[in-house]
mmCIF file of C-alpha atoms and ligand atoms in Angstrom:
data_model
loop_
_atom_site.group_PDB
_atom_site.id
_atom_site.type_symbol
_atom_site.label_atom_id
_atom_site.label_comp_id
_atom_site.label_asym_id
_atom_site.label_seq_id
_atom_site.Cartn_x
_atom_site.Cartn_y
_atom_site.Cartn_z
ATOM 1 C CA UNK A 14 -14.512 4.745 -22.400
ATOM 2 C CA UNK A 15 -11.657 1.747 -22.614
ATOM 3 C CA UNK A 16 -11.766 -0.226 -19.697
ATOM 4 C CA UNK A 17 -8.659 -3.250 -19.468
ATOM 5 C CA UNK A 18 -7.249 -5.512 -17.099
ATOM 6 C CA UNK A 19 -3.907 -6.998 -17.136
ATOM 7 C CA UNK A 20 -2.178 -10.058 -15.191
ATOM 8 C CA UNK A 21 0.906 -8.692 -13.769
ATOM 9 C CA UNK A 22 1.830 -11.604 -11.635
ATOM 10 C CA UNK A 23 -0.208 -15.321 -11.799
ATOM 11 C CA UNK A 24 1.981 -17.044 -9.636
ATOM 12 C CA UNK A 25 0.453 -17.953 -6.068
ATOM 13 C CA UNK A 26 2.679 -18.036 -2.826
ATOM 14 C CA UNK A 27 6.499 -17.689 -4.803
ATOM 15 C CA UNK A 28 7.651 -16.732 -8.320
ATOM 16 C CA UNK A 29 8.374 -19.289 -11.433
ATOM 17 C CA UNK A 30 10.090 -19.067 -14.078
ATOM 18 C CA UNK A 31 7.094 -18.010 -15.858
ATOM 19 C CA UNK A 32 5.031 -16.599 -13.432
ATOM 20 C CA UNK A 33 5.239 -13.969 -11.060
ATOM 21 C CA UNK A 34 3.422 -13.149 -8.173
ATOM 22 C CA UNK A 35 0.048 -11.448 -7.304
ATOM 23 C CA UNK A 36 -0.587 -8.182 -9.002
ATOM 24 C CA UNK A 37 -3.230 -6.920 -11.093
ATOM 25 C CA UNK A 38 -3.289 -3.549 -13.069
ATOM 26 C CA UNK A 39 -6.785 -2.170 -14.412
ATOM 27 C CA UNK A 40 -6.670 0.909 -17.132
ATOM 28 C CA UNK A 41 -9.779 2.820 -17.076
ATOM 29 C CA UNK A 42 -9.482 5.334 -19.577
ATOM 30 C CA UNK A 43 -6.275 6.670 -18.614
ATOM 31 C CA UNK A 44 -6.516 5.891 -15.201
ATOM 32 C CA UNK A 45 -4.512 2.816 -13.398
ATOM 33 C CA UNK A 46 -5.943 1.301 -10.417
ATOM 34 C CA UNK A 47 -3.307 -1.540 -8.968
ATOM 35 C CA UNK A 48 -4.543 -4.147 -7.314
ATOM 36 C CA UNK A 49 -1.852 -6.411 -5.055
ATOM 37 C CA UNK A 50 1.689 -5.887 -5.430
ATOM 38 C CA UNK A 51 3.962 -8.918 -5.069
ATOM 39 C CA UNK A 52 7.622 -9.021 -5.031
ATOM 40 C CA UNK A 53 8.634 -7.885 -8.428
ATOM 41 C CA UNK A 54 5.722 -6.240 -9.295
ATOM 42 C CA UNK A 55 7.466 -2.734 -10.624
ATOM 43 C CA UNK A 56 9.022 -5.058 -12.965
ATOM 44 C CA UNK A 57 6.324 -6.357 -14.151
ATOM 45 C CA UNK A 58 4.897 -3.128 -14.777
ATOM 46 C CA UNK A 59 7.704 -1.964 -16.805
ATOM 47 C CA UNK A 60 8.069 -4.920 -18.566
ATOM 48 C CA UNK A 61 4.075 -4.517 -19.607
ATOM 49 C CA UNK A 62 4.344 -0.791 -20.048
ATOM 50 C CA UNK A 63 2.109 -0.261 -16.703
ATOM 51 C CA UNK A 64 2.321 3.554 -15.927
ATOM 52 C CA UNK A 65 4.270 4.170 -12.007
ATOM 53 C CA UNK A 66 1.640 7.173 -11.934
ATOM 54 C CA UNK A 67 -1.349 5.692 -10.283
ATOM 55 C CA UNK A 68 -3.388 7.122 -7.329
ATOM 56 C CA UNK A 69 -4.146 3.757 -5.653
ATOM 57 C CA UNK A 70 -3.460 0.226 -4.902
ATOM 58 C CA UNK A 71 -6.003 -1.843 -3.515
ATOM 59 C CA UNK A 72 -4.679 -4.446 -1.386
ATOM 60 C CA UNK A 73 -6.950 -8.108 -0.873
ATOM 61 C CA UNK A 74 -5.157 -9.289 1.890
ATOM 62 C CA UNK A 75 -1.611 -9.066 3.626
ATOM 63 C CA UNK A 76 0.168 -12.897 3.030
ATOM 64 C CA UNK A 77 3.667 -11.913 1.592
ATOM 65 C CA UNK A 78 2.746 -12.806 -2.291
ATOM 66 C CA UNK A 79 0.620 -9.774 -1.921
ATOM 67 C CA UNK A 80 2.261 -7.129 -0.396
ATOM 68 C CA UNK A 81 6.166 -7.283 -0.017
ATOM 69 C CA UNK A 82 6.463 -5.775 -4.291
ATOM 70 C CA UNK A 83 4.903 -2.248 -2.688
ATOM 71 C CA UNK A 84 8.403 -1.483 -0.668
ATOM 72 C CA UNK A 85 10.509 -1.636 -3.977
ATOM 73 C CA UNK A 86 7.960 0.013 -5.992
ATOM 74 C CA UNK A 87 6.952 3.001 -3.404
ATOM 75 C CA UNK A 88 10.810 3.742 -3.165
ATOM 76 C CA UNK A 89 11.346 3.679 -6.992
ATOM 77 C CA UNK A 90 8.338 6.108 -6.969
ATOM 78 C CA UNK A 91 10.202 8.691 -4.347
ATOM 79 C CA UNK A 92 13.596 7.578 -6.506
ATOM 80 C CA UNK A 93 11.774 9.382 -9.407
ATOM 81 C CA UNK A 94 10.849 12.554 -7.453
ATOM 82 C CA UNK A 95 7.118 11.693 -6.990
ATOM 83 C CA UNK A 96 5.225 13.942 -4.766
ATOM 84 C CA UNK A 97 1.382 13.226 -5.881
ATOM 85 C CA UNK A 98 0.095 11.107 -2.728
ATOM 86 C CA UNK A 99 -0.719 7.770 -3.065
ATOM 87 C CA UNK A 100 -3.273 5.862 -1.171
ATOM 88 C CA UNK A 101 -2.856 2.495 -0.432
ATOM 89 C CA UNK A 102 -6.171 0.274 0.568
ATOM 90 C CA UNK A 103 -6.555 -2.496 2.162
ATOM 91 C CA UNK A 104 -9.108 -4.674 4.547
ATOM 92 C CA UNK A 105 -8.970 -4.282 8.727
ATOM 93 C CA UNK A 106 -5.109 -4.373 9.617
ATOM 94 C CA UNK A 107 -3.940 -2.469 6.895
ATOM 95 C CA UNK A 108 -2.213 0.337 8.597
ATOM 96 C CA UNK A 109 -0.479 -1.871 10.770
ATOM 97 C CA UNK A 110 0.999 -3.885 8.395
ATOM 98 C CA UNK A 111 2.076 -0.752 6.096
ATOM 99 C CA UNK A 112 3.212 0.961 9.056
ATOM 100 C CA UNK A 113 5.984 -2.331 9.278
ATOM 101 C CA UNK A 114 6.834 -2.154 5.963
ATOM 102 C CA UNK A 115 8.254 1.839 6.323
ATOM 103 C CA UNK A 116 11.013 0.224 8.280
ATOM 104 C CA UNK A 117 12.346 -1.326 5.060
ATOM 105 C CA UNK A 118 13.040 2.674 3.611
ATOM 106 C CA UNK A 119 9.589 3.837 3.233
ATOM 107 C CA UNK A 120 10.125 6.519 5.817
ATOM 108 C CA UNK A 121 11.534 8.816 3.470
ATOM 109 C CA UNK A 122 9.405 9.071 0.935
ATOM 110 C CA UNK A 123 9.185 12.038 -1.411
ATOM 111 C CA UNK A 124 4.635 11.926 -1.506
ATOM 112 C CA UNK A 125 2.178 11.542 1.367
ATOM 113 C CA UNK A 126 0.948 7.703 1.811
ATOM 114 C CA UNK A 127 -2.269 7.686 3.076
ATOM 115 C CA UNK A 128 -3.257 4.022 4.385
ATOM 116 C CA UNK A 129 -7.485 3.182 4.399
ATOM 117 C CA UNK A 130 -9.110 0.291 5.930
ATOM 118 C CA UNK A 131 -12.144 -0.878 4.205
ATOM 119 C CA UNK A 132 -14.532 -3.420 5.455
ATOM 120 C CA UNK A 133 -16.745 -5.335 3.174
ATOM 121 C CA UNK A 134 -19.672 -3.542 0.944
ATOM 122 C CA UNK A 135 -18.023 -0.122 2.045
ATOM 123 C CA UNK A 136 -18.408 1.080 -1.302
ATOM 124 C CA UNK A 137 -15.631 3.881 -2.310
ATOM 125 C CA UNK A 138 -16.887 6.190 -4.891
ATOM 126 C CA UNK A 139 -15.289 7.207 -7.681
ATOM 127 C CA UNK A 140 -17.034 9.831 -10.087
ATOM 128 C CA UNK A 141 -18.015 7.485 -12.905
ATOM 129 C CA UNK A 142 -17.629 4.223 -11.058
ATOM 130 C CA UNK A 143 -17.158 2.669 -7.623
ATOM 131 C CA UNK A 144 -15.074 0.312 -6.133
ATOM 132 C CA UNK A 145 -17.222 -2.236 -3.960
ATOM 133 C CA UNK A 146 -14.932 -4.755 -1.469
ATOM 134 C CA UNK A 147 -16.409 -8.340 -0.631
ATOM 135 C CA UNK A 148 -15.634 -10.383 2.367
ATOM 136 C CA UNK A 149 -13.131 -13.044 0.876
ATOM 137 C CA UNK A 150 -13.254 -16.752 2.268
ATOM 138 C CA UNK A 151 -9.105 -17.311 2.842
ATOM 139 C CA UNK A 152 -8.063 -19.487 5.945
ATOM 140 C CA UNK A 153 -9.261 -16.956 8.494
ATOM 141 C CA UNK A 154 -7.217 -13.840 7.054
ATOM 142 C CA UNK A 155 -8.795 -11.043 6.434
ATOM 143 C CA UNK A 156 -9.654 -10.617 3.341
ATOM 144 C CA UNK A 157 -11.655 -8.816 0.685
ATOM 145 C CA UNK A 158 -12.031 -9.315 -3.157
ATOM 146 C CA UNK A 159 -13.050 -6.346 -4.925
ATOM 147 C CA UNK A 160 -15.913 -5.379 -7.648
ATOM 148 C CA UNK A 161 -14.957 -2.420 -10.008
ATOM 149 C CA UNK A 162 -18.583 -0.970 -11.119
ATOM 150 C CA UNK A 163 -19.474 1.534 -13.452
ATOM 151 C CA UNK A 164 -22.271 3.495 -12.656
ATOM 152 C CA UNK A 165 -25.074 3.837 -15.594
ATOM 153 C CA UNK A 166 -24.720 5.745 -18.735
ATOM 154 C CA UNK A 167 -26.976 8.017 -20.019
ATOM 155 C CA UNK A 168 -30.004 5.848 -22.579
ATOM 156 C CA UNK A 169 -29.140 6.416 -26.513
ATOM 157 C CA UNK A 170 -30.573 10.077 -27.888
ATOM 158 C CA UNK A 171 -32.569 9.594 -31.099
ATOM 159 C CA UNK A 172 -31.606 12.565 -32.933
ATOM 160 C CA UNK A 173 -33.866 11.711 -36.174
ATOM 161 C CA UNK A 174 -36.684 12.005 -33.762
ATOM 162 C CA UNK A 175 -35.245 15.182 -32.423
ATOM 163 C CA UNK A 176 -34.883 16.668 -35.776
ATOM 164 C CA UNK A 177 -38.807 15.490 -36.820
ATOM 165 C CA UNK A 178 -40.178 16.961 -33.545
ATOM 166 C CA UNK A 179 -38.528 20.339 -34.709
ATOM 167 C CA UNK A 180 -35.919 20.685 -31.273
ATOM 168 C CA UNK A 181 -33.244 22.627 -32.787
ATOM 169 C CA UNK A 182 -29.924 20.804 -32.919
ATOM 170 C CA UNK A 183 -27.689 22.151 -29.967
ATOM 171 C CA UNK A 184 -28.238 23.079 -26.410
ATOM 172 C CA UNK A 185 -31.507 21.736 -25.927
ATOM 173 C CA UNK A 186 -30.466 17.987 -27.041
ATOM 174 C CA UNK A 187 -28.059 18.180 -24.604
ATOM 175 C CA UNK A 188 -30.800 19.333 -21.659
ATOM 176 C CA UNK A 189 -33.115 16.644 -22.963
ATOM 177 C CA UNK A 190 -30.281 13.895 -22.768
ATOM 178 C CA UNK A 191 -29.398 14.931 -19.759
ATOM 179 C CA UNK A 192 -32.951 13.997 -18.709
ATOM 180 C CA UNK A 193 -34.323 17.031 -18.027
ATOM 181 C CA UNK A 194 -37.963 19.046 -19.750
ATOM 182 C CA UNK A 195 -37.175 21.677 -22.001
ATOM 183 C CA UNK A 196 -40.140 24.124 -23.456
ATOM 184 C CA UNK A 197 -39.847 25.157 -27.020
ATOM 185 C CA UNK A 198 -40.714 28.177 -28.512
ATOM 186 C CA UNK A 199 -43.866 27.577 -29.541
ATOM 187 C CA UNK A 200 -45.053 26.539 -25.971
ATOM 188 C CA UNK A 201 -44.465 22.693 -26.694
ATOM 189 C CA UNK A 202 -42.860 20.901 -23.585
ATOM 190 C CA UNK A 203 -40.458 18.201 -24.772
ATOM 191 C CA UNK A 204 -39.961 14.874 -22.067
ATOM 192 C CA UNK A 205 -37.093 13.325 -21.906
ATOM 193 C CA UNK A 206 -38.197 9.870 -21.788
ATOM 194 C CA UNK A 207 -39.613 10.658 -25.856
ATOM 195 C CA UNK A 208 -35.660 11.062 -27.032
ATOM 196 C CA UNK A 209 -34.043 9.146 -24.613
ATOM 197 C CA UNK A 210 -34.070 5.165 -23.946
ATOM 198 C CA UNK A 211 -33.383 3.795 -21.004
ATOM 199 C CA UNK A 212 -30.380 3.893 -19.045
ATOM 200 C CA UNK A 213 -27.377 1.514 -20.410
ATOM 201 C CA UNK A 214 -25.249 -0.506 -17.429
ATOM 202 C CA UNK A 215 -21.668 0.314 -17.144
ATOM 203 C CA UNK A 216 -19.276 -2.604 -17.108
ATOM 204 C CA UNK A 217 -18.414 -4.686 -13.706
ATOM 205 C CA UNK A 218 -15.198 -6.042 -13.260
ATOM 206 C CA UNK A 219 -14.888 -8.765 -10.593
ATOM 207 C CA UNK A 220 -11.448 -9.681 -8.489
ATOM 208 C CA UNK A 221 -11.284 -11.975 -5.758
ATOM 209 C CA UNK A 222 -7.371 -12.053 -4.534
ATOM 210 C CA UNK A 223 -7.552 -15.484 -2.378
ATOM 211 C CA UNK A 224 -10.260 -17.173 -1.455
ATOM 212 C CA UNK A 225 -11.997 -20.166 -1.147
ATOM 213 C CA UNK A 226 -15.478 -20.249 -3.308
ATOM 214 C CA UNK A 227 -17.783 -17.751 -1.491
ATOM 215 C CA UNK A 228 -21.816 -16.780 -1.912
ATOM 216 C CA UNK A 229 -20.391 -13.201 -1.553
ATOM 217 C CA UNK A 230 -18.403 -13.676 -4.510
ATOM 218 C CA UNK A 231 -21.357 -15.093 -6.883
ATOM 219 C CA UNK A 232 -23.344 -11.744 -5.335
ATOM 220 C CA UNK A 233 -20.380 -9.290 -5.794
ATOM 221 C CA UNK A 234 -20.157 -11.079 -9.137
ATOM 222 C CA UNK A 235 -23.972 -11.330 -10.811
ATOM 223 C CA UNK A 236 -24.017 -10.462 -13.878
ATOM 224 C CA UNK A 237 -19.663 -9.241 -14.199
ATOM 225 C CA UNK A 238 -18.669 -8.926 -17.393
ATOM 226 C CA UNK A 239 -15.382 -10.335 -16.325
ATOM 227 C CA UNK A 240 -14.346 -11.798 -12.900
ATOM 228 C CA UNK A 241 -10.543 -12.561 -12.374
ATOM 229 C CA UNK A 242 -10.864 -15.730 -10.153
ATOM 230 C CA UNK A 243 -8.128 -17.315 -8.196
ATOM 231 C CA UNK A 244 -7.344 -21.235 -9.084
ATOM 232 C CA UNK A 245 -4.148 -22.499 -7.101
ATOM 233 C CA UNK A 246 -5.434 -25.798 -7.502
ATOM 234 C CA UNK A 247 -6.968 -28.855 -10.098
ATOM 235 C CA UNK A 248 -9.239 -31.655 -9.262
ATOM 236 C CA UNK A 249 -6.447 -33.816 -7.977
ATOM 237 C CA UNK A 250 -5.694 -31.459 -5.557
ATOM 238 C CA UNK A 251 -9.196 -30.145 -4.183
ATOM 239 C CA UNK A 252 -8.412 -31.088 -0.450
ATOM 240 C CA UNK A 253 -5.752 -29.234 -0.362
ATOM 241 C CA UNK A 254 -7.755 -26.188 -1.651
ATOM 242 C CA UNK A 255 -10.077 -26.883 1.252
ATOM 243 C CA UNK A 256 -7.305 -26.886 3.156
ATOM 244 C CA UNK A 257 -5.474 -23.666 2.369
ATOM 245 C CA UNK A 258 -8.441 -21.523 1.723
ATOM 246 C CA UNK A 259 -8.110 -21.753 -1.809
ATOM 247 C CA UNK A 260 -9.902 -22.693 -4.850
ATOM 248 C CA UNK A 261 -10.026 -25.498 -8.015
ATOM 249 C CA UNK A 262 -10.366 -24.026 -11.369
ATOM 250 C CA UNK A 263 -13.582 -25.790 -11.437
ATOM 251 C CA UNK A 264 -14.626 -24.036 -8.049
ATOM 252 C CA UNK A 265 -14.055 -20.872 -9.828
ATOM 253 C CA UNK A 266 -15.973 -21.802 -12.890
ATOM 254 C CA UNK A 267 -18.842 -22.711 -11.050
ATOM 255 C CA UNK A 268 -18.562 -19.479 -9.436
ATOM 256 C CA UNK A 269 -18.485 -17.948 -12.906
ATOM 257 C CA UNK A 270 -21.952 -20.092 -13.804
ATOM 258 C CA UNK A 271 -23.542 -19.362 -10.731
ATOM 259 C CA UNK A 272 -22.861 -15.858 -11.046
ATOM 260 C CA UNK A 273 -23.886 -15.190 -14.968
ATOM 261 C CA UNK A 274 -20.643 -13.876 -15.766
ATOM 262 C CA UNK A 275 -19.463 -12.857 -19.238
ATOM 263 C CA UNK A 276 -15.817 -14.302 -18.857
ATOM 264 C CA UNK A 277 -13.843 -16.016 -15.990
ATOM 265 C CA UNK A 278 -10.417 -15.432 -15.751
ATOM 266 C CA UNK A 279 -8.249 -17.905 -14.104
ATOM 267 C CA UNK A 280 -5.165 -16.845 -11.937
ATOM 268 C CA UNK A 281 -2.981 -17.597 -9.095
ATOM 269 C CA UNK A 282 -1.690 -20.958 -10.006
ATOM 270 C CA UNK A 283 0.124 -23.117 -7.464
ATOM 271 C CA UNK A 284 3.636 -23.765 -8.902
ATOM 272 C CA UNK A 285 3.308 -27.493 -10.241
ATOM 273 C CA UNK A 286 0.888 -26.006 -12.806
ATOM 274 C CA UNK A 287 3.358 -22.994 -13.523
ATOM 275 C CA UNK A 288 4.559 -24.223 -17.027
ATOM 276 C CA UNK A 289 1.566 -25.702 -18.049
ATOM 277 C CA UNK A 290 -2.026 -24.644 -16.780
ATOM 278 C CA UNK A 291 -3.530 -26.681 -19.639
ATOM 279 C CA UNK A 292 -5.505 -29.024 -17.241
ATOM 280 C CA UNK A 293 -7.132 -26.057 -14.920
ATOM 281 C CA UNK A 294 -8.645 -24.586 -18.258
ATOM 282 C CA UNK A 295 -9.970 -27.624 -19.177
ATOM 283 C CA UNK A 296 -11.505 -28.473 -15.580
ATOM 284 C CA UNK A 297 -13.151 -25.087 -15.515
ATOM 285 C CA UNK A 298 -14.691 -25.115 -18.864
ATOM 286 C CA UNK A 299 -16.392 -28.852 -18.016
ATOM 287 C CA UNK A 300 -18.173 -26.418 -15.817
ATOM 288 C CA UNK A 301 -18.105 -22.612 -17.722
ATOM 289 C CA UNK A 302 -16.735 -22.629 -21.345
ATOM 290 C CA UNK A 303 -15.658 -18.924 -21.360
ATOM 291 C CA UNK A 304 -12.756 -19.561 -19.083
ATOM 292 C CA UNK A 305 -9.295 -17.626 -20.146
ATOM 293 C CA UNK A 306 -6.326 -19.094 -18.135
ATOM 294 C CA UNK A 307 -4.000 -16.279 -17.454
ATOM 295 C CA UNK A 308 -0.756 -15.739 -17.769
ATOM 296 C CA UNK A 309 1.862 -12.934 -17.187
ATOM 297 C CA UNK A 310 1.222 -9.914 -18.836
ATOM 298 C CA UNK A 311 -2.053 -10.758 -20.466
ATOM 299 C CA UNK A 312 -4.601 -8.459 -21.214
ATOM 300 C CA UNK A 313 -8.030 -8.358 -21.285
ATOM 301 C CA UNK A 314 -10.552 -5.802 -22.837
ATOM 302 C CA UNK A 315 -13.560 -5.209 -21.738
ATOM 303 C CA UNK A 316 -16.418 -3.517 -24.409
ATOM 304 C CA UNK A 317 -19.641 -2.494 -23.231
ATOM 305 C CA UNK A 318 -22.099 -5.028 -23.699
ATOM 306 C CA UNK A 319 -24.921 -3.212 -25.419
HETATM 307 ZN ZN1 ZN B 430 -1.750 -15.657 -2.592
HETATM 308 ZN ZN1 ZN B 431 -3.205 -15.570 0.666
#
């Protein structure tokens, strides 16, 4: 199952040269999940071959380097005939806010737009995995972050076992992995638990849109294999993240530490650091050595861990 995250936009509050604004794609096995939308952002996604034919976009919060990409992009979308709805998702306020943004031409769209307001922990599930929002920490907005979590797999079947026990390869593996008794013919009753370890964790990916360094985001984060942090700030500049509800790449990383994550994932620079974001990477990893510093357009895998 491929599971991959990519930086659309790591600019915070206005584009750069380099960096665009707030957007984050995730590609789960086909499936793209959108996560912000700043100005530009359709760009982006054709620029990083990001496919227009996603279901949902997630929104953190509603400040302008958020939100203002989804008018361009919803009316490319009806441009190109679309007619699959789209839901767009966002913390308390939501409809409101999208409700505004129709006046700008997205009254005429060619697809239903369904608008849902989350509050924190109200986990939406999705088959295979669920998407969990957190209460963000950002200046009094509200504001989620949001926790992408794969429900268990299935434990490893041993099959040499099988084949020693005498199970006959076919149906009846597929009973037993699926955890359930099976009698054989000769009367024996087979228990799962014999040819099946224990259940594996699915991957957790972590983002936090803006915020300033929260307990709910070390407890949405415990044990993420990767959490996409925001850092609009360095050291030299930490009352001013106080400030503006934002964070210091070395807030983030100890995040990241306190959390046990596998990887931390630096974004949302302020635009002094735009060209070079050499000296957040290096205050973070004082704190938490696996620290990426993104950039537009990177891309991240993430394997299972066992
Ligand atoms: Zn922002
Ligand atoms: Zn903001």
């Amino acid at each position: 199952m491929s599971l991959a995250l990519r930086l659309l936009g790591t600019s915070a509050s206005r584009p750069t040269v380099e960096r665009n604004v707030s957007s984050v794609a995730v590609v789960r096995e086909g499936e793209t999940l959108l996560f912000d939308c700043g100005e530009g952002t359709q760009r982006q996604m054709m620029r990083y071959g990001v496919s227009f034919s996603l279901r949902d976009i997630f929104f953190t919060h509603f400040h302008a380097d958020h939100l203002i990409g989804v008018v361009g992009l919803l009316r490319t979308m009806a441009l190109q005939g679309r007619t699959e709805p789209l839901r767009l998702w966002g913390p308390r306020g939501a409809t409101r806010t999208i409700r505004r943004a129709e006046e700008f031409g997205m009254d005429r769209l060619s697809f239903t737009l369904e608008v849902k307001e989350l509050e924190p922990d109200q986990c939406i599930e999705r088959g295979e995995y669920d998407i969990v929002p957190f209460a963000a920490d950002h200046r009094g907005a509200r504001a989620v972050g949001y926790a992408l979590v794969e429900h268990d797999r299935k434990g490893r079947f041993n099959p040499d076992l099988a084949r020693e026990l005498g199970i006959p390869e076919g149906p009846l593996w597929g009973e037993i992995h699926r955890g359930r008794n099976v009698t054989l013919d000769d009367g024996r009753v087979i228990e799962p638990t014999v040819l099946v370890g224990p259940a594996r964790p699915g991957r957790r990916i972590v983002i936090t849109g803006d915020t300033r360094p929260s307990p709910a985001t070390v407890a949405a984060a415990r044990g993420a294999d990767l959490l996409v942090h925001e850092a609009t700030f360095g050291d030299e500049e930490a009352a001013r993240a106080v400030e503006t509800g934002h964070s210091t790449a070395r807030e983030a990383a100890e995040v990241a530490r306190d959390a046990g994550v596998g990887a931390l994932l630096l974004t949302h620079f302020s635009a002094r650091y735009s060209r070079d974001a050499g000296d957040l990477g290096r205050e973070a990893r004082e704190v938490f050595a696996n620290t990426l510093v993104g950039k537009d357009g990177f891309e991240v895998e993430v394997p299972y861990r066992s």
